[in-house]
């Protein structure tokens, strides 16, 4: 019996600390594990005993690249528990904030983290020597995304301007209009990025995922909505637990999620497009048609194209929201704490982010559940790895390693987000 | 960007003030800028966003980046001044992540894009405590003002050295008399900045010291 083991001790160009292990026995793949060894971060435990109104700002700290998604899903949950209906202008301003996050996160991932895989460069620094304009375009996208978040959220990383019911302060019309030129330029960068990535060579792979995304009435899902899948899931956020199951696996400090009774699923850009393609903005829809990307993308390596389509969509959305912006008279809807349970969902750049808060009459959190996209995608990432590595069993270690890392980066995993969990039990004698 | 660089001078403090000694850069930046003659401004960045870092020095002709570092075997407060190509060794090469695009990668990327300022110097300061919390460790708190003075003086000497190609000082604040305690009196260096890629002719801090440097990874 011949055993061949390939360990990538520290995955690069992903967020957080993870590793990959492949084990072959007599040339057959027996194990493909995405090991997440970043320590648990205890967020669910540390929310207990805190004021529910603090949830948006505390959970935002889970992630430096998608803090807005944490804030918006926490707000949705707490506002549901408090019985607060957010006025439409506030909801639109939140959507604009999320546009900034999508543009910034996707722009960074597509060009700085994922594109080097397709072009044979070890990193973006080396790639920039040959693809100067493309990297400058990515930096410009990041800058515009940051500018939107700073203008609406008070600052680009971990915004400070959101609050239960709305915002502490809403920007004036002129403040937002000042961003219009930058957003227009970003739209051009997004188009060029999409043209560029469409020219990449994509490894041949077809996967049959259960795709899970949000669905919001009449719009691409950039606000709370129902959770749907291509295999029949169609639930309100309050039915998340029971529909989806989280379980621990020995090699990961993050929980793996499955659809109850079925198995792993995929959330993120491919799922969003498949389930909401009819709501893409005009430029993004036309670009998708032009390049031949239909609703369903089965090749995960082509997620870079779908992500680029979403950048274009988010730029258009931001431009539309800025042009139509009329500052609301009140920066936040009124509401008082009350006992209850709230369920919040939002589409983070990497997929559905779910939060649940149990709150007592004083407005204090008694229980929290947070299910980030990367935890949901872990099982699917490992399933992808089994297929990719299994086909490359005869390849040399370096080929195998780089292709598997590329397959992991297809899903832009955010490991620090995934390791927030803890079911902490304290026994006192 | 370089072609239209304004004669602007920037001290850029990099670091997270909520991770103890990692916050030394933003604390030192205004103190150093105040001690330098010739209209230096100062700014602060967390240092984990490559777009922000490169944007921060866009249009500047002369930039000093001040960052915290872990230096093997060096006591807290040890500082090291790097210039030119060696400034890129401010961080070991490595692939950026979506959260952690470090100073070294930002410099490397800016170089690849031709987006480095005409003159870039990096000052690294060894910290002792990079745990969570506000405020510097005791060792660095006591050294804050002297460090600002010594680094400013070293930068002034560095400005002279750029003109006359004398050795760039290696700031070692743990060593007695390494820096002049007087207020720095910098000569104007309006035209003295070297092109970033001009070959260096004077020695830089020792290779061993540079190899032991490791900027602190921010959370």
Coordinates of C-alpha atoms in Angstrom, one line a residue, chain A residues 12-17 63-65 108 112-113 124-125 128-129 132 135-136 139 142-143 146 156-157 350 414, chain B residues 1 18 45-46 48-52 54-55 58 94-99 101 105 108-109 112-115 217:
Chain A
X12 CA -2.7 31.9 1.2
X13 CA -5.1 34.4 -0.4
X14 CA -8.0 33.5 1.8
X15 CA -9.0 35.3 4.9
X16 CA -8.1 33.7 8.2
X17 CA -6.1 30.6 9.1
X63 CA -15.2 40.6 9.9
X64 CA -13.2 43.5 8.5
X65 CA -14.3 42.9 4.9
X108 CA -10.5 42.8 -4.0
X112 CA -6.1 40.6 -6.0
X113 CA -6.8 37.1 -4.7
X124 CA -1.0 40.1 -7.3
X125 CA 2.3 41.9 -6.9
X128 CA 0.6 43.7 -11.5
X129 CA 3.8 43.9 -13.5
X132 CA -1.1 47.1 -14.4
X135 CA -4.9 46.0 -10.8
X136 CA -5.3 49.7 -10.8
X139 CA -7.8 49.4 -6.4
X142 CA -12.0 49.1 -3.6
X143 CA -11.6 52.8 -3.1
X146 CA -14.8 52.2 0.7
X156 CA -15.1 52.2 5.6
X157 CA -14.2 49.4 8.0
X350 CA -19.9 35.4 0.2
X414 CA -13.6 34.0 5.1
Chain B
X1 CA 1.0 59.1 -10.1
X18 CA -6.8 48.8 19.8
X45 CA -4.0 54.1 8.5
X46 CA -4.8 50.8 10.0
X48 CA -4.7 46.3 6.4
X49 CA -6.3 47.9 3.3
X50 CA -4.0 48.1 0.4
X51 CA -6.1 50.6 -1.5
X52 CA -6.1 53.0 1.5
X54 CA -1.6 53.4 -1.6
X55 CA -4.2 56.2 -1.7
X58 CA -0.8 59.3 -3.7
X94 CA 3.6 36.7 1.2
X95 CA 0.3 36.5 -0.4
X96 CA -2.3 39.0 0.8
X97 CA -5.6 37.9 2.1
X98 CA -8.9 39.8 1.9
X99 CA -8.2 41.2 5.4
X101 CA -2.8 43.1 2.9
X105 CA 2.7 43.8 0.0
X108 CA 5.5 45.8 -3.5
X109 CA 2.3 46.4 -5.3
X112 CA 4.8 47.1 -9.5
X113 CA 2.3 49.7 -10.5
X114 CA 4.7 52.6 -10.5
X115 CA 2.7 54.1 -7.7
X217 CA -0.3 41.1 11.6

